[in-house]
XYZ file of C-alpha atoms in Angstrom:
683
model
C 0.268 0.192 -0.144
C 2.994 2.142 0.409
C 2.610 4.131 -3.154
C -1.135 4.888 -1.807
C -0.147 6.292 1.571
C 2.838 8.099 0.055
C -0.041 9.775 -2.005
C -2.151 10.336 1.089
C 1.015 11.692 3.147
C 1.721 14.606 0.627
C -1.954 15.414 0.748
C -2.153 15.686 4.551
C 1.372 17.703 4.304
C -1.079 19.944 1.636
C -4.037 20.267 3.586
C -2.494 20.572 6.847
C 0.790 22.393 6.848
C 3.489 21.392 9.207
C 3.811 24.471 11.870
C 7.027 25.947 12.750
C 7.450 23.072 15.011
C 10.132 22.854 17.148
C 11.117 20.022 18.769
C 14.258 20.225 20.470
C 14.616 18.442 23.769
C 17.494 20.092 26.353
C 19.660 16.962 27.506
C 18.605 17.113 30.524
C 15.159 15.437 29.788
C 14.581 12.154 30.149
C 14.334 9.861 26.674
C 10.899 9.373 27.790
C 9.633 12.370 28.407
C 11.282 14.037 24.451
C 9.511 10.471 23.330
C 6.138 11.930 24.645
C 7.376 15.467 23.347
C 7.487 14.532 19.607
C 5.024 12.320 20.125
C 2.468 15.734 20.734
C 4.353 17.364 18.073
C 3.158 14.521 15.723
C -0.472 14.742 16.768
C -0.463 18.616 16.133
C 1.548 19.079 13.326
C 1.178 15.956 11.015
C -2.320 14.540 10.970
C -1.648 12.224 12.940
C -5.165 12.003 15.063
C -3.026 9.193 17.727
C -0.005 7.140 18.429
C 1.320 4.376 20.370
C 4.710 4.078 20.942
C 6.850 0.665 22.757
C 10.072 -0.220 23.634
C 11.537 -3.229 24.694
C 14.714 -4.034 26.017
C 16.755 -7.280 26.722
C 13.176 -8.967 27.165
C 12.089 -5.502 29.678
C 9.706 -3.002 28.295
C 11.052 -0.262 29.192
C 9.220 2.360 27.511
C 5.259 2.626 26.709
C 3.454 5.809 25.951
C 1.173 6.881 23.377
C -0.769 10.326 22.595
C -3.809 11.846 20.963
C -7.292 10.464 20.967
C -8.321 6.965 21.398
C -11.836 8.482 20.007
C -12.189 12.439 19.704
C -16.157 12.510 20.637
C -15.445 10.839 23.922
C -11.837 12.187 24.074
C -10.313 8.715 25.350
C -6.918 8.914 25.702
C -4.910 5.936 23.360
C -3.197 3.827 26.693
C -1.593 0.503 25.871
C -4.347 -1.714 25.183
C -5.927 0.482 22.125
C -5.364 -2.401 19.161
C -4.097 -0.741 16.128
C -3.253 -1.935 12.056
C -0.099 -2.854 11.798
C 0.050 -2.598 7.438
C 2.417 -4.632 5.842
C 4.144 -4.901 9.044
C 1.802 -8.117 9.323
C 4.479 -9.445 6.135
C 6.548 -10.260 9.404
C 3.751 -12.399 10.828
C 3.231 -14.591 7.950
C 7.262 -14.520 6.921
C 7.715 -16.286 10.702
C 5.044 -18.712 9.958
C 6.838 -19.963 6.626
C 10.141 -20.116 8.512
C 7.788 -21.937 11.099
C 7.621 -24.261 8.360
C 10.816 -24.495 6.819
C 12.118 -25.208 11.032
C 9.925 -27.983 10.916
C 10.756 -29.850 7.489
C 7.538 -29.176 5.903
C 8.643 -25.995 3.550
C 12.090 -26.338 1.624
C 12.144 -21.862 0.611
C 14.444 -22.684 -2.436
C 11.652 -25.313 -3.651
C 9.379 -24.275 -6.517
C 5.944 -22.362 -4.879
C 3.892 -25.493 -7.030
C 5.025 -27.860 -4.614
C 3.230 -26.578 -1.992
C 0.418 -24.207 -4.175
C -0.469 -27.233 -6.793
C -2.791 -24.766 -8.588
C -0.748 -21.793 -8.769
C -0.465 -21.103 -12.417
C 0.460 -18.051 -15.139
C -0.182 -16.992 -18.165
C 3.825 -16.953 -18.268
C 5.978 -20.484 -18.075
C 8.704 -18.848 -15.533
C 6.144 -19.117 -12.880
C 7.071 -22.602 -12.001
C 10.693 -20.947 -11.232
C 9.294 -18.882 -8.037
C 9.996 -20.053 -4.711
C 8.650 -19.368 -1.914
C 12.137 -17.417 -0.744
C 11.401 -15.084 -3.768
C 8.229 -14.174 -2.585
C 9.727 -13.431 0.787
C 12.355 -11.142 -1.018
C 10.267 -9.503 -3.287
C 11.931 -11.401 -6.212
C 9.813 -13.064 -7.509
C 8.802 -10.950 -10.690
C 5.328 -10.716 -9.796
C 3.340 -7.250 -10.988
C 2.621 -6.939 -7.668
C -0.707 -6.629 -6.069
C -4.169 -7.170 -6.445
C -6.314 -4.598 -4.575
C -9.603 -4.980 -5.987
C -11.913 -5.238 -2.455
C -9.214 -5.826 -0.245
C -9.522 -2.601 2.057
C -13.307 -2.487 3.627
C -15.523 -0.720 6.260
C -17.026 -3.298 8.853
C -16.764 -6.051 6.265
C -14.406 -9.176 6.491
C -15.381 -10.003 2.935
C -12.418 -12.834 1.644
C -13.460 -12.613 -2.245
C -9.469 -11.102 -2.815
C -8.060 -13.558 -0.820
C -10.782 -16.394 -3.225
C -10.113 -15.506 -6.223
C -5.944 -14.373 -5.609
C -4.993 -18.016 -7.610
C -7.858 -17.200 -10.429
C -6.522 -13.653 -11.179
C -2.594 -14.987 -11.742
C -3.552 -17.098 -14.061
C -4.065 -14.563 -16.783
C -1.378 -12.742 -15.293
C 1.924 -13.100 -16.998
C 5.850 -11.735 -14.896
C 7.432 -8.927 -15.390
C 10.594 -9.802 -14.708
C 13.099 -12.909 -14.773
C 12.172 -14.908 -11.346
C 15.067 -13.742 -9.016
C 16.227 -11.037 -11.470
C 15.987 -8.416 -8.702
C 13.571 -6.853 -6.052
C 10.864 -4.793 -6.266
C 8.347 -4.467 -3.360
C 5.488 -6.883 -3.952
C 2.038 -7.367 -1.875
C 1.009 -10.571 -4.250
C 3.825 -12.493 -2.621
C 2.898 -12.397 0.929
C -0.749 -12.668 0.156
C 0.562 -16.626 -2.017
C 2.797 -17.191 1.037
C -0.601 -16.936 3.404
C -2.216 -19.541 0.547
C 1.259 -21.525 1.755
C 0.497 -21.860 4.989
C -3.309 -22.708 4.516
C -2.272 -25.835 2.386
C 0.682 -26.815 4.261
C -0.746 -26.247 7.530
C -4.111 -27.758 7.132
C -5.638 -24.830 9.130
C -6.760 -21.396 8.064
C -4.401 -18.714 8.120
C -6.408 -16.585 10.761
C -6.005 -19.947 13.102
C -2.961 -20.720 12.555
C -1.680 -16.884 13.723
C -3.654 -17.640 17.066
C -2.546 -21.475 17.419
C 0.893 -21.179 16.606
C 2.241 -17.826 17.456
C -0.083 -15.532 19.243
C -1.334 -17.887 22.515
C 2.206 -19.052 22.507
C 3.211 -15.140 23.171
C 0.221 -14.855 25.083
C -0.566 -12.020 22.545
C -4.155 -11.287 22.949
C -4.662 -8.226 21.276
C -3.111 -9.328 17.813
C -5.912 -10.250 16.084
C -6.665 -11.221 12.239
C -10.313 -9.041 10.303
C -11.641 -12.779 10.972
C -11.024 -13.323 14.282
C -13.733 -12.318 17.208
C -12.869 -9.658 19.490
C -14.232 -6.178 20.776
C -13.449 -3.738 18.093
C -14.257 -0.788 20.288
C -10.769 -1.234 21.433
C -9.369 -0.700 18.117
C -8.043 3.557 17.954
C -10.637 5.714 16.015
C -9.737 6.617 12.459
C -10.804 10.078 10.970
C -11.095 11.398 7.318
C -9.435 14.768 6.909
C -12.411 16.507 5.001
C -15.379 13.954 7.097
C -15.886 14.922 11.061
C -17.756 12.139 12.127
C -14.878 8.553 13.214
C -15.045 6.002 10.010
C -16.031 3.040 10.782
C -14.002 0.407 11.031
C -11.073 -1.432 8.806
C -10.811 -4.557 7.912
C -7.579 -4.685 5.839
C -8.827 -8.458 4.600
C -5.454 -8.728 2.217
C -4.111 -10.837 5.764
C -0.398 -11.544 5.190
C 0.682 -9.187 3.450
C -1.244 -6.254 5.646
C -4.013 -7.581 7.328
C -3.029 -7.771 11.702
C -4.100 -5.453 14.533
C -1.908 -4.799 17.085
C -0.087 -2.959 20.016
C 2.810 -1.813 20.099
C 3.832 -3.452 23.188
C 2.609 -7.081 21.865
C 4.228 -5.997 18.682
C 7.853 -5.447 20.521
C 7.145 -9.346 22.078
C 6.701 -10.750 18.488
C 10.268 -8.778 18.189
C 11.679 -10.866 20.257
C 10.670 -14.151 18.061
C 12.234 -12.027 15.419
C 15.807 -11.402 16.724
C 16.170 -15.048 17.728
C 14.928 -14.979 21.347
C 12.320 -17.753 21.201
C 14.039 -20.813 19.823
C 10.880 -22.513 21.601
C 8.882 -20.974 18.064
C 11.273 -19.992 15.416
C 14.542 -21.450 15.347
C 17.765 -18.720 15.803
C 19.068 -20.054 12.424
C 15.861 -19.338 10.734
C 15.431 -15.192 12.560
C 19.159 -15.083 11.412
C 18.530 -16.029 7.722
C 15.401 -13.588 7.645
C 18.147 -10.984 8.719
C 20.395 -11.605 5.440
C 21.113 -9.232 3.148
C 18.616 -10.816 0.077
C 18.782 -7.523 -1.706
C 21.966 -8.491 -3.487
C 21.364 -11.530 -4.997
C 19.870 -9.581 -7.512
C 20.058 -6.317 -9.788
C 19.866 -2.964 -6.760
C 21.191 0.597 -6.349
C 24.489 0.720 -5.003
C 25.286 0.367 -1.157
C 24.787 3.564 -0.139
C 23.064 5.252 3.283
C 19.250 3.875 2.753
C 15.853 2.997 4.057
C 15.784 -0.202 1.964
C 17.630 -2.735 1.355
C 15.628 -5.956 1.585
C 15.678 -9.215 3.696
C 13.388 -11.726 3.987
C 9.963 -9.819 5.098
C 11.916 -7.169 6.106
C 11.948 -3.717 3.830
C 15.488 -3.176 5.641
C 18.158 -5.448 7.578
C 21.035 -2.564 7.383
C 18.990 0.421 7.835
C 19.894 4.335 8.072
C 20.972 6.321 10.514
C 21.941 3.275 12.526
C 24.252 1.910 9.947
C 26.205 5.383 10.174
C 26.331 4.310 13.989
C 28.115 0.539 12.814
C 25.232 -1.157 14.350
C 22.812 -3.247 12.191
C 19.025 -1.710 12.484
C 16.079 -3.731 10.789
C 12.934 -2.333 10.253
C 9.366 -3.072 8.484
C 6.990 -0.033 7.914
C 3.363 -0.633 7.145
C 0.765 1.197 5.546
C -3.497 0.251 5.002
C -5.920 3.447 4.585
C -6.499 4.410 8.049
C -3.588 2.954 10.445
C 0.165 2.879 9.869
C 3.083 1.320 11.294
C 6.793 0.661 12.355
C 8.538 -2.009 13.362
C 12.404 -1.571 14.163
C 14.537 -4.314 16.177
C 18.126 -3.894 16.903
C 19.082 -7.954 17.476
C 23.139 -6.877 18.564
C 21.724 -5.061 21.313
C 18.422 -7.181 22.103
C 16.437 -3.835 21.574
C 13.175 -3.172 19.440
C 10.558 -0.274 19.156
C 7.345 -0.828 17.863
C 5.027 2.747 17.037
C 1.483 2.401 15.370
C -0.590 5.277 14.506
C -3.848 6.343 13.723
C -3.775 8.978 10.329
C 0.220 10.229 9.283
C 1.903 7.682 8.038
C 4.857 4.983 8.220
C 7.455 7.259 7.043
C 6.440 9.182 10.058
C 6.615 6.617 12.554
C 9.902 5.190 11.744
C 11.203 8.726 11.609
C 10.294 8.600 15.128
C 11.221 5.213 15.872
C 14.979 5.496 14.626
C 14.811 9.255 16.485
C 14.449 7.968 20.149
C 15.510 4.693 19.269
C 19.347 6.870 19.224
C 18.411 8.442 22.649
C 18.154 5.764 23.864
C 21.230 4.005 22.500
C 23.088 7.387 23.788
C 21.372 7.044 27.054
C 23.040 3.613 27.042
C 26.637 4.493 26.090
C 26.060 2.189 23.151
C 27.072 5.883 21.084
C 29.065 8.492 22.533
C 26.921 11.439 20.310
C 24.192 11.943 17.978
C 24.899 12.805 14.687
C 23.108 16.231 13.813
C 21.349 16.393 10.664
C 22.902 16.873 6.889
C 22.854 20.171 5.773
C 22.766 21.593 2.391
C 24.128 24.088 -0.022
C 22.634 25.417 -3.061
C 24.939 23.316 -6.172
C 27.253 24.954 -8.123
C 27.061 23.843 -11.920
C 29.953 22.647 -13.715
C 30.508 21.761 -17.436
C 28.719 18.516 -18.174
C 30.979 15.673 -20.318
C 29.907 16.310 -23.450
C 28.086 12.234 -23.948
C 25.704 12.331 -20.939
C 23.959 14.185 -23.152
C 23.202 10.982 -24.553
C 21.210 10.068 -21.747
C 18.713 12.381 -23.182
C 15.259 10.692 -24.061
C 11.691 8.750 -23.058
C 11.730 7.678 -19.714
C 8.775 5.329 -18.274
C 7.502 4.435 -14.463
C 5.033 2.734 -13.336
C 1.962 4.882 -14.548
C 3.892 7.464 -16.481
C 5.761 8.295 -18.489
C 8.497 11.644 -19.017
C 10.931 13.457 -21.118
C 14.163 13.954 -19.853
C 15.793 16.402 -22.039
C 19.176 17.580 -20.821
C 20.010 20.823 -22.419
C 23.451 23.358 -21.021
C 23.369 21.069 -18.416
C 20.537 20.818 -16.524
C 16.784 19.025 -16.733
C 13.170 19.262 -15.274
C 12.676 15.850 -13.152
C 8.482 15.538 -11.897
C 7.656 15.560 -8.037
C 8.689 12.225 -6.871
C 7.509 10.338 -3.542
C 4.070 11.981 -4.277
C 4.993 15.670 -4.394
C 7.282 15.090 -1.425
C 10.120 16.119 -3.054
C 9.292 18.893 -5.769
C 9.435 19.098 -9.438
C 12.790 20.967 -9.675
C 15.669 21.446 -12.176
C 19.253 19.331 -11.343
C 22.035 20.985 -12.924
C 24.572 19.464 -13.457
C 27.750 19.634 -10.838
C 30.037 16.981 -11.385
C 31.187 13.432 -11.008
C 28.042 12.051 -13.259
C 25.006 13.206 -10.560
C 22.919 16.500 -11.444
C 21.915 18.107 -8.174
C 18.414 20.191 -6.995
C 18.171 23.499 -6.183
C 18.492 23.047 -2.375
C 21.512 20.000 -2.583
C 19.632 17.686 -0.366
C 19.203 15.597 -3.809
C 21.337 14.366 -6.926
C 20.178 12.117 -9.420
C 22.712 10.149 -12.097
C 21.773 7.916 -14.490
C 23.153 3.778 -14.896
C 22.922 1.379 -17.225
C 22.758 -1.391 -15.391
C 23.793 -5.018 -16.158
C 20.471 -5.740 -17.325
C 21.423 -3.566 -20.195
C 18.721 -1.483 -18.731
C 19.120 2.110 -18.364
C 17.968 3.680 -14.990
C 17.046 7.505 -12.867
C 19.258 7.125 -9.834
C 17.883 9.420 -7.144
C 19.468 9.679 -3.597
C 18.573 12.219 -1.551
C 17.320 13.105 2.224
C 13.662 13.855 2.865
C 13.524 16.199 5.588
C 10.610 17.123 7.943
C 10.792 19.640 10.334
C 10.816 18.107 14.396
C 11.793 15.111 12.999
C 14.751 14.800 11.373
C 15.399 12.857 8.133
C 15.470 9.713 5.782
C 18.443 8.952 3.778
C 16.931 7.044 0.659
C 18.955 5.887 -2.844
C 15.997 3.939 -5.343
C 15.469 3.164 -9.138
C 12.908 6.322 -10.515
C 12.714 5.517 -13.936
C 13.835 3.516 -16.597
C 14.548 4.499 -20.367
C 11.828 3.675 -22.817
C 12.291 2.937 -26.604
C 9.958 5.092 -29.219
C 7.286 2.525 -29.761
C 6.117 3.132 -33.439
C 2.707 3.121 -33.986
C 0.982 2.006 -36.932
C -1.369 5.490 -38.204
C -4.461 3.966 -37.187
C -3.987 2.717 -33.445
C -2.372 5.864 -32.926
C -5.577 7.774 -33.345
C -7.768 5.839 -31.451
C -4.838 5.559 -28.474
C -4.901 9.774 -29.006
C -8.519 9.691 -28.702
C -8.546 8.226 -25.289
C -6.172 10.474 -23.903
C -7.483 12.851 -21.154
C -10.433 10.052 -20.433
C -11.626 8.801 -17.201
C -12.203 5.358 -16.467
C -14.552 4.694 -13.533
C -14.224 1.719 -11.423
C -17.514 -1.703 -11.684
C -16.149 -4.304 -9.254
C -15.559 -2.074 -6.262
C -17.095 -3.054 -3.295
C -19.369 -0.253 -2.103
C -17.919 -0.919 1.115
C -14.306 -0.397 0.081
C -12.105 2.376 1.468
C -10.949 2.900 -2.570
C -14.097 4.632 -2.199
C -12.042 7.249 -0.262
C -9.148 7.279 -2.221
C -10.706 7.752 -6.127
C -7.165 7.317 -7.340
C -7.591 3.875 -7.058
C -11.182 3.906 -8.702
C -10.871 6.407 -11.774
C -8.098 5.821 -14.115
C -6.558 8.633 -16.357
C -5.281 8.165 -19.485
C -2.212 10.058 -20.325
C -1.370 9.086 -23.709
C 1.947 10.011 -25.560
C 1.110 9.089 -28.527
C 3.874 9.874 -30.564
C 5.852 7.020 -28.800
C 3.316 4.987 -28.133
C 3.133 4.335 -24.488
C -0.300 5.383 -22.104
C 0.315 5.854 -18.303
C 3.570 4.032 -18.840
C 2.796 0.655 -20.300
C 3.960 -0.397 -23.999
C 1.122 0.208 -26.795
C 0.584 -2.966 -28.605
C -1.898 -2.509 -30.472
C -5.422 -0.178 -30.827
C -6.696 -1.886 -27.422
C -3.600 -3.568 -25.207
C -1.014 -2.327 -23.948
C 1.637 -3.841 -21.641
C 3.523 -2.840 -19.111
C 7.384 -2.493 -19.415
C 9.134 -1.126 -15.972
C 11.242 -3.807 -14.765
C 12.600 -1.107 -11.977
C 14.307 -2.509 -8.398
C 13.319 -1.120 -5.103
C 10.222 0.436 -4.893
C 9.358 2.480 -8.383
C 8.209 -1.054 -10.152
C 5.953 -2.138 -7.651
C 2.209 -2.764 -8.886
C 2.481 -3.661 -12.615
C -0.394 -3.885 -14.534
C -1.294 -4.167 -18.376
C -4.614 -2.500 -19.787
C -7.220 -4.131 -22.077
C -10.355 -2.406 -23.423
C -13.460 -3.648 -25.538
C -16.458 -3.018 -26.171
C -19.555 -4.242 -24.266
C -22.588 -3.474 -25.562
C -21.943 0.684 -26.265
C -19.839 1.075 -23.382
C -16.012 0.742 -23.749
C -14.626 -1.395 -20.365
C -10.656 -1.208 -19.506
C -9.444 -4.357 -17.229
C -6.636 -3.521 -15.052
C -5.405 -5.726 -12.983
C -8.442 -8.788 -13.341
C -11.041 -5.143 -12.691
C -13.077 -3.655 -14.995
C -13.566 0.495 -15.002
C -16.212 1.731 -17.745
C -15.260 5.086 -19.789
C -16.716 8.522 -18.559
C -17.803 8.817 -22.236
C -20.207 5.655 -21.498
C -21.731 7.431 -18.192
C -24.939 8.759 -18.151
C -26.297 12.478 -16.215
C -28.408 11.863 -13.114
C -31.606 12.503 -13.860
C -32.585 15.966 -13.372
C -36.351 15.248 -12.233
C -37.839 15.546 -8.338
C -37.208 11.800 -7.835
C -35.839 8.536 -9.271
C -34.742 5.128 -8.564
C -31.254 3.640 -9.349
C -30.719 -0.253 -9.206
C -27.720 -2.155 -9.430
C -27.034 -4.646 -12.638
C -27.561 -8.232 -12.459
C -23.854 -8.787 -12.547
C -23.232 -6.839 -9.213
C -21.394 -3.883 -11.009
C -21.874 -0.245 -9.665
C -23.982 1.832 -10.948
C -21.423 5.718 -12.202
C -23.625 8.933 -13.275
C -22.434 12.103 -14.096
C -23.350 15.565 -12.809
C -24.260 18.276 -15.505
C -25.615 21.361 -15.268
C -29.844 20.277 -14.986
C -28.135 18.619 -11.387
C -25.765 20.766 -10.198
C -25.430 21.769 -6.495
C -29.000 20.641 -6.128
C -29.165 18.632 -2.615
C -29.209 15.093 -3.440
C -31.573 12.676 -1.129
C -30.430 8.702 -1.603
C -32.940 6.202 0.918
C -30.641 3.282 0.366
C -31.002 -0.433 0.713
C -29.601 -2.409 3.478
C -26.142 -3.083 2.190
C -25.793 -0.368 -0.482
C -24.022 3.182 -0.283
C -23.338 5.916 -2.630
C -20.375 8.752 -3.099
C -20.194 11.779 -4.535
C -16.991 13.385 -5.907
C -16.252 16.759 -7.736
C -15.099 17.077 -11.274
C -11.179 17.343 -9.665
C -12.038 13.825 -7.878
C -12.058 14.602 -4.680
C -14.554 12.558 -2.329
C -17.547 14.974 -0.963
C -19.211 13.011 0.401
C -19.250 8.461 0.868
C -22.223 7.179 2.723
C -20.829 4.266 4.399
C -18.481 6.173 5.828
C -20.744 9.322 7.134
C -23.623 7.535 7.796
C -25.399 10.651 6.083
C -27.770 10.061 2.793
C -28.277 13.668 2.026
C -25.253 16.418 0.098
C -25.306 19.065 -2.063
C -23.998 17.995 -5.086
C -21.505 20.160 -6.901
C -21.184 22.093 -10.560
C -19.379 18.893 -11.756
C -18.293 15.589 -11.510
C -20.082 12.228 -10.483
C -21.955 9.898 -8.156
C -21.723 6.132 -7.467
C -23.884 3.595 -6.126
C -22.952 0.015 -4.956
C -24.967 -2.446 -3.180
C -26.172 -6.311 -3.994
C -27.774 -7.220 -7.338
C -30.871 -5.812 -7.908
C -30.374 -3.492 -5.086
C -32.770 -0.292 -6.120
C -31.605 3.345 -4.604
C -34.797 5.982 -4.068
C -33.247 9.206 -4.720
C -34.831 12.706 -4.725
C -33.156 15.724 -5.980
C -33.746 19.568 -4.549
């Protein structure tokens, strides 16, 4: 989910600008006081509703605290028993579960996955080479994420899990298994299925019986478990006043576990090898290995990503700068965020969980507090100050670097890099956290951004592909810095189209396609970028939304980018269905805006969900604009309203509201069960 959350993180910073943050603490303050001050600052300035954090040191809980409200209306404070979704930190649970099966001799990480999931098939013969290890270290070559109907309000529908193998049958691989690692959620969903097939239990039952009960983790649950949902921290959407319903991330292996900060640090004892009764020291050690080095990767520099088995990083900065091996896993759903950092050599771990905000904030918070702990214990002498940067000084560029000009792509987009006079411009990166800016040549093959904190170079890798390498430091007031080194773009070859194909795709440029198959309980109705696909066509070079056009109705992924930017790839396939053009992407169908009729303009009417259960979209035009709509929804139905910029103005499943004022222009969608009828009044 990190791609979505990066966008949300930037969105939060825009609508809630960070105030003049003063988080400096005096030397006399204890680590506990410094942590509390920092946590309060996050709640006040970074869109965090609540957070909870805990540190375990050599088996002893040395810090456990929180900030913000469990529930805003009652002003109930967070306590140690407040539960949060831990998002992708759940990947450490399923990785551990598989490694326990390795310990028992039931699984071999380097045998084909088909040994354990015999009905796993794909439309690419190379799928037979995929092993459980490749799923754990993100090198399987899978496209990335089947997000459809995965994160739902008050709904633990298992269809995402149940349909995964069927959907993968129609999917090809984007790269040879094992060639390189790039973040992949579907791999951990397959590991969930592997655990079920080998153990003979549901995944939720396996976690309960083999991990939670032996460790007495009474608040570590899945959406399919029975527990008091009132224990979950309240969640809120920035543009709505009411508390949101309970969020269920039904992609349990990749992101569906709930827990507390204290219980997560207890679980970290397993990950550090301190619970050999559950997981052998050898398996815990194997999970910490630098798996990322087995394939194509950015050169070893200060970084927040260097994959192990399950782990996001096994050589995490800033700890690596002190000669300390630290491991981390971050996680984001839509509403919840989490970070777990462990330092095995010093037997210390910290978990940070939050409602609102971002796992990036949680990780930076945890790093800052843990450095204070290491200093307090005398493990490090001093905490290094944040790096400072200065505006770049441009120097003469070698003529051969001009050859790097051309068309580049990433998943979802293409961009032209035109190097002129030793400089070029790149679009915003990290969802806007790195602004669009000009980069000038500063020597040694590097082009540097305007404040000196980000530098860019071009690297031709052993797979003969050329990448745009971005190295930089993300600085957030009061939180410090996060160092990153990634490949962001891949150089593309021009793809010449015949006149008919070029004309067909050019006519689609700028069109929106609206999701038909997403349940109305889905949180994606709050994140319309997941529901509304907008075509950006580069017909001259033969690309659309970063995919390479193959014919008048088909385009395929060509991005093969290690680390993060090659994740969540997709193909595009279009077809005519009656009078509507239908897009299929990742097994989900979307309807062209050209086929969407205006909603009726009279005083009353109805909307009916068709027999196939797909959502009904309508346009808001001059006849219905700025009128108040009242909807009598069936029991399992709901509706959402968007303006013409795609912002959600109303989502009845989240707010419970049945009336809303329509915008001047926009769209309204109704969803429910097949045959459901919505009675609508306009005034």
